[in-house]
């Protein structure tokens, strides 16, 4: 990496949790300057505008999130255990760190009517997340682990929506109870579809 690339990456990594916690509109360049200890010119020398930093921050947050999820899932062999690892990640993650919650939920809620570029990236990330679930179910069906009647696409939409809803409620109520309940319900459904 060149010095300019390292500086750009440094700004993205420092700005990402700020955007995730304070929102797109709520994050000021002065917040990024304070976090990076860079002058305004140092920030804008690497990015065209705040929207570009925001997009790169979202990309960084979701790439990091996907890597953490994939790491947990890849450590498992069966499709059922991979799905359980994904659910365990979300059940346990809220308690372990305070990064501002799920970037998909945070950025998507704010960008749906205000930022078409971020909205499109959130849409792509939602589809990617649902594909991860659906493809895991499909591989489980092909391997004979799951019943052939287990609808991978429908379950993926349901699982993703329930997790995101549980994240929102858990964060607002400052309690992991909803997430624990939702992950247990989804694990029971997965187990019911096991051969």
PDB file of C-alpha atoms in Angstrom:
ATOM      1  CA  UNK A   1       0.000   0.000   0.000  1.00  0.00           C
ATOM      2  CA  UNK A   2       1.196   3.476  -0.783  1.00  0.00           C
ATOM      3  CA  UNK A   3       1.178   6.167   1.900  1.00  0.00           C
ATOM      4  CA  UNK A   4      -1.894   7.745   0.284  1.00  0.00           C
ATOM      5  CA  UNK A   5      -3.709   4.377   0.273  1.00  0.00           C
ATOM      6  CA  UNK A   6      -2.800   3.793   3.934  1.00  0.00           C
ATOM      7  CA  UNK A   7      -4.083   7.259   4.870  1.00  0.00           C
ATOM      8  CA  UNK A   8      -7.310   6.675   2.948  1.00  0.00           C
ATOM      9  CA  UNK A   9      -7.809   3.312   4.673  1.00  0.00           C
ATOM     10  CA  UNK A  10      -7.045   4.880   8.064  1.00  0.00           C
ATOM     11  CA  UNK A  11      -9.725   7.520   7.494  1.00  0.00           C
ATOM     12  CA  UNK A  12     -12.258   4.860   6.447  1.00  0.00           C
ATOM     13  CA  UNK A  13     -11.533   2.709   9.511  1.00  0.00           C
ATOM     14  CA  UNK A  14     -11.852   5.676  11.877  1.00  0.00           C
ATOM     15  CA  UNK A  15     -14.959   7.095  10.167  1.00  0.00           C
ATOM     16  CA  UNK A  16     -16.857   3.798   9.855  1.00  0.00           C
ATOM     17  CA  UNK A  17     -17.932   3.382  13.505  1.00  0.00           C
ATOM     18  CA  UNK A  18     -18.836   7.066  13.672  1.00  0.00           C
ATOM     19  CA  UNK A  19     -21.181   6.783  10.688  1.00  0.00           C
ATOM     20  CA  UNK A  20     -22.600   3.547  12.086  1.00  0.00           C
ATOM     21  CA  UNK A  21     -23.383   5.157  15.452  1.00  0.00           C
ATOM     22  CA  UNK A  22     -24.264   8.740  14.517  1.00  0.00           C
ATOM     23  CA  UNK A  23     -25.743   8.156  11.078  1.00  0.00           C
ATOM     24  CA  UNK A  24     -25.019   9.719   7.718  1.00  0.00           C
ATOM     25  CA  UNK A  25     -26.652  13.073   8.476  1.00  0.00           C
ATOM     26  CA  UNK A  26     -25.434  13.099  12.072  1.00  0.00           C
ATOM     27  CA  UNK A  27     -21.774  12.601  11.191  1.00  0.00           C
ATOM     28  CA  UNK A  28     -19.876  15.803  10.482  1.00  0.00           C
ATOM     29  CA  UNK A  29     -16.500  16.135   8.844  1.00  0.00           C
ATOM     30  CA  UNK A  30     -15.334  17.589  12.164  1.00  0.00           C
ATOM     31  CA  UNK A  31     -16.148  14.192  13.772  1.00  0.00           C
ATOM     32  CA  UNK A  32     -13.900  12.472  11.243  1.00  0.00           C
ATOM     33  CA  UNK A  33     -11.200  15.104  11.702  1.00  0.00           C
ATOM     34  CA  UNK A  34     -11.287  14.578  15.458  1.00  0.00           C
ATOM     35  CA  UNK A  35     -11.099  10.794  15.153  1.00  0.00           C
ATOM     36  CA  UNK A  36      -8.250  10.861  12.637  1.00  0.00           C
ATOM     37  CA  UNK A  37      -6.440  13.948  13.996  1.00  0.00           C
ATOM     38  CA  UNK A  38      -6.272  15.169  10.394  1.00  0.00           C
ATOM     39  CA  UNK A  39      -7.054  18.650   9.130  1.00  0.00           C
ATOM     40  CA  UNK A  40      -9.968  19.173   6.772  1.00  0.00           C
ATOM     41  CA  UNK A  41      -7.559  19.218   3.839  1.00  0.00           C
ATOM     42  CA  UNK A  42      -6.114  15.896   4.983  1.00  0.00           C
ATOM     43  CA  UNK A  43      -9.565  14.331   4.862  1.00  0.00           C
ATOM     44  CA  UNK A  44     -10.706  15.967   1.618  1.00  0.00           C
ATOM     45  CA  UNK A  45      -7.325  15.346   0.026  1.00  0.00           C
ATOM     46  CA  UNK A  46      -8.278  11.656   0.047  1.00  0.00           C
ATOM     47  CA  UNK A  47     -12.012  11.845  -0.661  1.00  0.00           C
ATOM     48  CA  UNK A  48     -14.162  13.971  -2.934  1.00  0.00           C
ATOM     49  CA  UNK A  49     -16.847  14.546  -0.289  1.00  0.00           C
ATOM     50  CA  UNK A  50     -18.560  13.163   2.809  1.00  0.00           C
ATOM     51  CA  UNK A  51     -20.787  10.882   0.696  1.00  0.00           C
ATOM     52  CA  UNK A  52     -17.713   9.113  -0.665  1.00  0.00           C
ATOM     53  CA  UNK A  53     -16.363   8.558   2.860  1.00  0.00           C
ATOM     54  CA  UNK A  54     -19.784   7.305   3.926  1.00  0.00           C
ATOM     55  CA  UNK A  55     -19.963   4.795   1.065  1.00  0.00           C
ATOM     56  CA  UNK A  56     -16.454   3.531   1.787  1.00  0.00           C
ATOM     57  CA  UNK A  57     -17.296   3.304   5.504  1.00  0.00           C
ATOM     58  CA  UNK A  58     -20.361   1.179   4.717  1.00  0.00           C
ATOM     59  CA  UNK A  59     -18.293  -1.046   2.431  1.00  0.00           C
ATOM     60  CA  UNK A  60     -15.649  -1.441   5.144  1.00  0.00           C
ATOM     61  CA  UNK A  61     -18.209  -2.253   7.870  1.00  0.00           C
ATOM     62  CA  UNK A  62     -20.073  -4.820   5.782  1.00  0.00           C
ATOM     63  CA  UNK A  63     -16.864  -6.418   4.483  1.00  0.00           C
ATOM     64  CA  UNK A  64     -15.631  -6.773   8.076  1.00  0.00           C
ATOM     65  CA  UNK A  65     -18.998  -8.160   9.190  1.00  0.00           C
ATOM     66  CA  UNK A  66     -19.077 -10.680   6.318  1.00  0.00           C
ATOM     67  CA  UNK A  67     -15.526 -11.823   7.113  1.00  0.00           C
ATOM     68  CA  UNK A  68     -16.459 -12.432  10.763  1.00  0.00           C
ATOM     69  CA  UNK A  69     -19.586 -14.365   9.760  1.00  0.00           C
ATOM     70  CA  UNK A  70     -17.740 -16.409   7.134  1.00  0.00           C
ATOM     71  CA  UNK A  71     -14.990 -17.253   9.619  1.00  0.00           C
ATOM     72  CA  UNK A  72     -17.537 -18.715  12.041  1.00  0.00           C
ATOM     73  CA  UNK A  73     -19.457 -20.570   9.342  1.00  0.00           C
ATOM     74  CA  UNK A  74     -16.329 -21.915   7.625  1.00  0.00           C
ATOM     75  CA  UNK A  75     -15.210 -23.525  10.873  1.00  0.00           C
ATOM     76  CA  UNK A  76     -18.241 -25.839  10.690  1.00  0.00           C
ATOM     77  CA  UNK A  77     -18.751 -28.860   8.446  1.00  0.00           C
ATOM     78  CA  UNK A  78     -22.492 -29.490   8.182  1.00  0.00           C
ATOM     79  CA  UNK A  79     -24.970 -27.018   6.727  1.00  0.00           C
ATOM     80  CA  UNK A  80     -26.984 -27.125   9.948  1.00  0.00           C
ATOM     81  CA  UNK A  81     -23.906 -26.261  12.028  1.00  0.00           C
ATOM     82  CA  UNK A  82     -22.996 -23.465   9.602  1.00  0.00           C
ATOM     83  CA  UNK A  83     -26.458 -21.914  10.020  1.00  0.00           C
ATOM     84  CA  UNK A  84     -26.233 -22.356  13.797  1.00  0.00           C
ATOM     85  CA  UNK A  85     -22.821 -20.624  13.753  1.00  0.00           C
ATOM     86  CA  UNK A  86     -24.366 -17.707  11.865  1.00  0.00           C
ATOM     87  CA  UNK A  87     -27.181 -17.457  14.411  1.00  0.00           C
ATOM     88  CA  UNK A  88     -24.745 -17.754  17.326  1.00  0.00           C
ATOM     89  CA  UNK A  89     -22.683 -14.940  15.842  1.00  0.00           C
ATOM     90  CA  UNK A  90     -25.649 -12.566  15.913  1.00  0.00           C
ATOM     91  CA  UNK A  91     -26.853 -13.795  19.303  1.00  0.00           C
ATOM     92  CA  UNK A  92     -23.461 -13.227  20.914  1.00  0.00           C
ATOM     93  CA  UNK A  93     -22.170 -10.228  18.937  1.00  0.00           C
ATOM     94  CA  UNK A  94     -24.513  -7.674  20.463  1.00  0.00           C
ATOM     95  CA  UNK A  95     -23.227  -8.445  23.942  1.00  0.00           C
ATOM     96  CA  UNK A  96     -19.551  -8.425  22.958  1.00  0.00           C
ATOM     97  CA  UNK A  97     -19.113  -5.089  21.248  1.00  0.00           C
ATOM     98  CA  UNK A  98     -20.648  -1.693  20.874  1.00  0.00           C
ATOM     99  CA  UNK A  99     -19.994  -0.810  17.268  1.00  0.00           C
ATOM    100  CA  UNK A 100     -23.370   0.862  16.796  1.00  0.00           C
ATOM    101  CA  UNK A 101     -25.331  -2.153  15.648  1.00  0.00           C
ATOM    102  CA  UNK A 102     -25.825  -3.602  12.205  1.00  0.00           C
ATOM    103  CA  UNK A 103     -24.615  -1.322   9.395  1.00  0.00           C
ATOM    104  CA  UNK A 104     -27.181  -2.814   7.013  1.00  0.00           C
ATOM    105  CA  UNK A 105     -29.991  -1.727   9.325  1.00  0.00           C
ATOM    106  CA  UNK A 106     -28.428   1.618  10.270  1.00  0.00           C
ATOM    107  CA  UNK A 107     -27.426   2.796   6.815  1.00  0.00           C
ATOM    108  CA  UNK A 108     -30.501   1.294   5.137  1.00  0.00           C
ATOM    109  CA  UNK A 109     -32.945   3.055   7.432  1.00  0.00           C
ATOM    110  CA  UNK A 110     -31.363   6.418   6.800  1.00  0.00           C
ATOM    111  CA  UNK A 111     -30.575   6.046   3.102  1.00  0.00           C
ATOM    112  CA  UNK A 112     -33.864   4.597   1.883  1.00  0.00           C
ATOM    113  CA  UNK A 113     -35.270   8.023   0.986  1.00  0.00           C
ATOM    114  CA  UNK A 114     -32.173  10.206   0.971  1.00  0.00           C
ATOM    115  CA  UNK A 115     -29.178   8.511  -0.630  1.00  0.00           C
ATOM    116  CA  UNK A 116     -29.755   6.310  -3.706  1.00  0.00           C
ATOM    117  CA  UNK A 117     -26.118   5.188  -3.898  1.00  0.00           C
ATOM    118  CA  UNK A 118     -26.025   3.930  -0.311  1.00  0.00           C
ATOM    119  CA  UNK A 119     -29.531   2.490  -0.713  1.00  0.00           C
ATOM    120  CA  UNK A 120     -28.319   0.432  -3.694  1.00  0.00           C
ATOM    121  CA  UNK A 121     -25.279  -0.842  -1.750  1.00  0.00           C
ATOM    122  CA  UNK A 122     -27.513  -1.784   1.194  1.00  0.00           C
ATOM    123  CA  UNK A 123     -29.843  -3.595  -1.210  1.00  0.00           C
ATOM    124  CA  UNK A 124     -26.899  -5.550  -2.652  1.00  0.00           C
ATOM    125  CA  UNK A 125     -25.663  -6.408   0.841  1.00  0.00           C
ATOM    126  CA  UNK A 126     -29.104  -7.638   1.906  1.00  0.00           C
ATOM    127  CA  UNK A 127     -29.232  -9.857  -1.176  1.00  0.00           C
ATOM    128  CA  UNK A 128     -25.737 -11.164  -0.466  1.00  0.00           C
ATOM    129  CA  UNK A 129     -26.684 -11.948   3.143  1.00  0.00           C
ATOM    130  CA  UNK A 130     -29.823 -13.778   2.070  1.00  0.00           C
ATOM    131  CA  UNK A 131     -27.868 -15.662  -0.612  1.00  0.00           C
ATOM    132  CA  UNK A 132     -25.395 -16.854   2.052  1.00  0.00           C
ATOM    133  CA  UNK A 133     -28.281 -18.390   4.002  1.00  0.00           C
ATOM    134  CA  UNK A 134     -30.127 -19.787   0.968  1.00  0.00           C
ATOM    135  CA  UNK A 135     -26.969 -21.325  -0.516  1.00  0.00           C
ATOM    136  CA  UNK A 136     -26.150 -22.989   2.806  1.00  0.00           C
ATOM    137  CA  UNK A 137     -29.635 -24.517   2.933  1.00  0.00           C
ATOM    138  CA  UNK A 138     -29.345 -25.647  -0.705  1.00  0.00           C
ATOM    139  CA  UNK A 139     -25.984 -27.315  -0.030  1.00  0.00           C
ATOM    140  CA  UNK A 140     -27.567 -29.027   2.975  1.00  0.00           C
ATOM    141  CA  UNK A 141     -30.408 -30.341   0.803  1.00  0.00           C
ATOM    142  CA  UNK A 142     -27.935 -31.567  -1.839  1.00  0.00           C
ATOM    143  CA  UNK A 143     -25.883 -33.320   0.869  1.00  0.00           C
ATOM    144  CA  UNK A 144     -28.994 -35.028   2.236  1.00  0.00           C
ATOM    145  CA  UNK A 145     -28.853 -33.125   5.538  1.00  0.00           C
ATOM    146  CA  UNK A 146     -32.103 -31.227   5.012  1.00  0.00           C
ATOM    147  CA  UNK A 147     -35.507 -32.278   3.717  1.00  0.00           C
ATOM    148  CA  UNK A 148     -36.084 -31.516   0.056  1.00  0.00           C
ATOM    149  CA  UNK A 149     -39.171 -29.538   1.114  1.00  0.00           C
ATOM    150  CA  UNK A 150     -37.022 -27.001   3.014  1.00  0.00           C
ATOM    151  CA  UNK A 151     -37.560 -23.809   0.964  1.00  0.00           C
ATOM    152  CA  UNK A 152     -34.126 -22.182   0.913  1.00  0.00           C
ATOM    153  CA  UNK A 153     -35.162 -18.837  -0.562  1.00  0.00           C
ATOM    154  CA  UNK A 154     -38.150 -18.306   1.732  1.00  0.00           C
ATOM    155  CA  UNK A 155     -36.198 -19.363   4.803  1.00  0.00           C
ATOM    156  CA  UNK A 156     -33.324 -17.020   3.898  1.00  0.00           C
ATOM    157  CA  UNK A 157     -35.668 -14.032   3.675  1.00  0.00           C
ATOM    158  CA  UNK A 158     -37.366 -15.003   6.944  1.00  0.00           C
ATOM    159  CA  UNK A 159     -34.107 -15.604   8.811  1.00  0.00           C
ATOM    160  CA  UNK A 160     -32.529 -12.362   7.626  1.00  0.00           C
ATOM    161  CA  UNK A 161     -35.620 -10.274   8.427  1.00  0.00           C
ATOM    162  CA  UNK A 162     -36.030 -11.843  11.861  1.00  0.00           C
ATOM    163  CA  UNK A 163     -32.372 -11.264  12.743  1.00  0.00           C
ATOM    164  CA  UNK A 164     -32.483  -7.624  11.634  1.00  0.00           C
ATOM    165  CA  UNK A 165     -35.709  -7.063  13.572  1.00  0.00           C
ATOM    166  CA  UNK A 166     -34.214  -8.664  16.659  1.00  0.00           C
ATOM    167  CA  UNK A 167     -31.128  -6.446  16.359  1.00  0.00           C
ATOM    168  CA  UNK A 168     -33.294  -3.331  16.294  1.00  0.00           C
ATOM    169  CA  UNK A 169     -35.433  -4.369  19.260  1.00  0.00           C
ATOM    170  CA  UNK A 170     -32.466  -5.619  21.274  1.00  0.00           C
ATOM    171  CA  UNK A 171     -30.573  -2.351  20.776  1.00  0.00           C
ATOM    172  CA  UNK A 172     -33.563  -0.147  21.580  1.00  0.00           C
ATOM    173  CA  UNK A 173     -34.395  -2.162  24.703  1.00  0.00           C
ATOM    174  CA  UNK A 174     -30.734  -2.633  25.634  1.00  0.00           C
ATOM    175  CA  UNK A 175     -31.402  -6.330  26.114  1.00  0.00           C
ATOM    176  CA  UNK A 176     -30.409  -9.415  24.150  1.00  0.00           C
ATOM    177  CA  UNK A 177     -33.626 -11.253  25.084  1.00  0.00           C
ATOM    178  CA  UNK A 178     -35.293 -10.810  21.693  1.00  0.00           C
ATOM    179  CA  UNK A 179     -32.191 -11.957  19.847  1.00  0.00           C
ATOM    180  CA  UNK A 180     -31.918 -15.081  22.002  1.00  0.00           C
ATOM    181  CA  UNK A 181     -35.607 -15.866  21.400  1.00  0.00           C
ATOM    182  CA  UNK A 182     -35.365 -15.322  17.637  1.00  0.00           C
ATOM    183  CA  UNK A 183     -32.194 -17.389  17.233  1.00  0.00           C
ATOM    184  CA  UNK A 184     -33.792 -20.226  19.222  1.00  0.00           C
ATOM    185  CA  UNK A 185     -36.914 -20.115  17.023  1.00  0.00           C
ATOM    186  CA  UNK A 186     -34.801 -20.210  13.857  1.00  0.00           C
ATOM    187  CA  UNK A 187     -32.630 -23.048  15.200  1.00  0.00           C
ATOM    188  CA  UNK A 188     -35.788 -25.042  15.962  1.00  0.00           C
ATOM    189  CA  UNK A 189     -37.021 -24.548  12.388  1.00  0.00           C
ATOM    190  CA  UNK A 190     -33.652 -25.600  10.981  1.00  0.00           C
ATOM    191  CA  UNK A 191     -33.683 -28.713  13.207  1.00  0.00           C
ATOM    192  CA  UNK A 192     -37.227 -29.569  12.095  1.00  0.00           C
ATOM    193  CA  UNK A 193     -36.004 -29.619   8.502  1.00  0.00           C
ATOM    194  CA  UNK A 194     -33.051 -31.882   9.248  1.00  0.00           C
ATOM    195  CA  UNK A 195     -33.283 -35.406   7.835  1.00  0.00           C
TER     196      UNK A 195
END
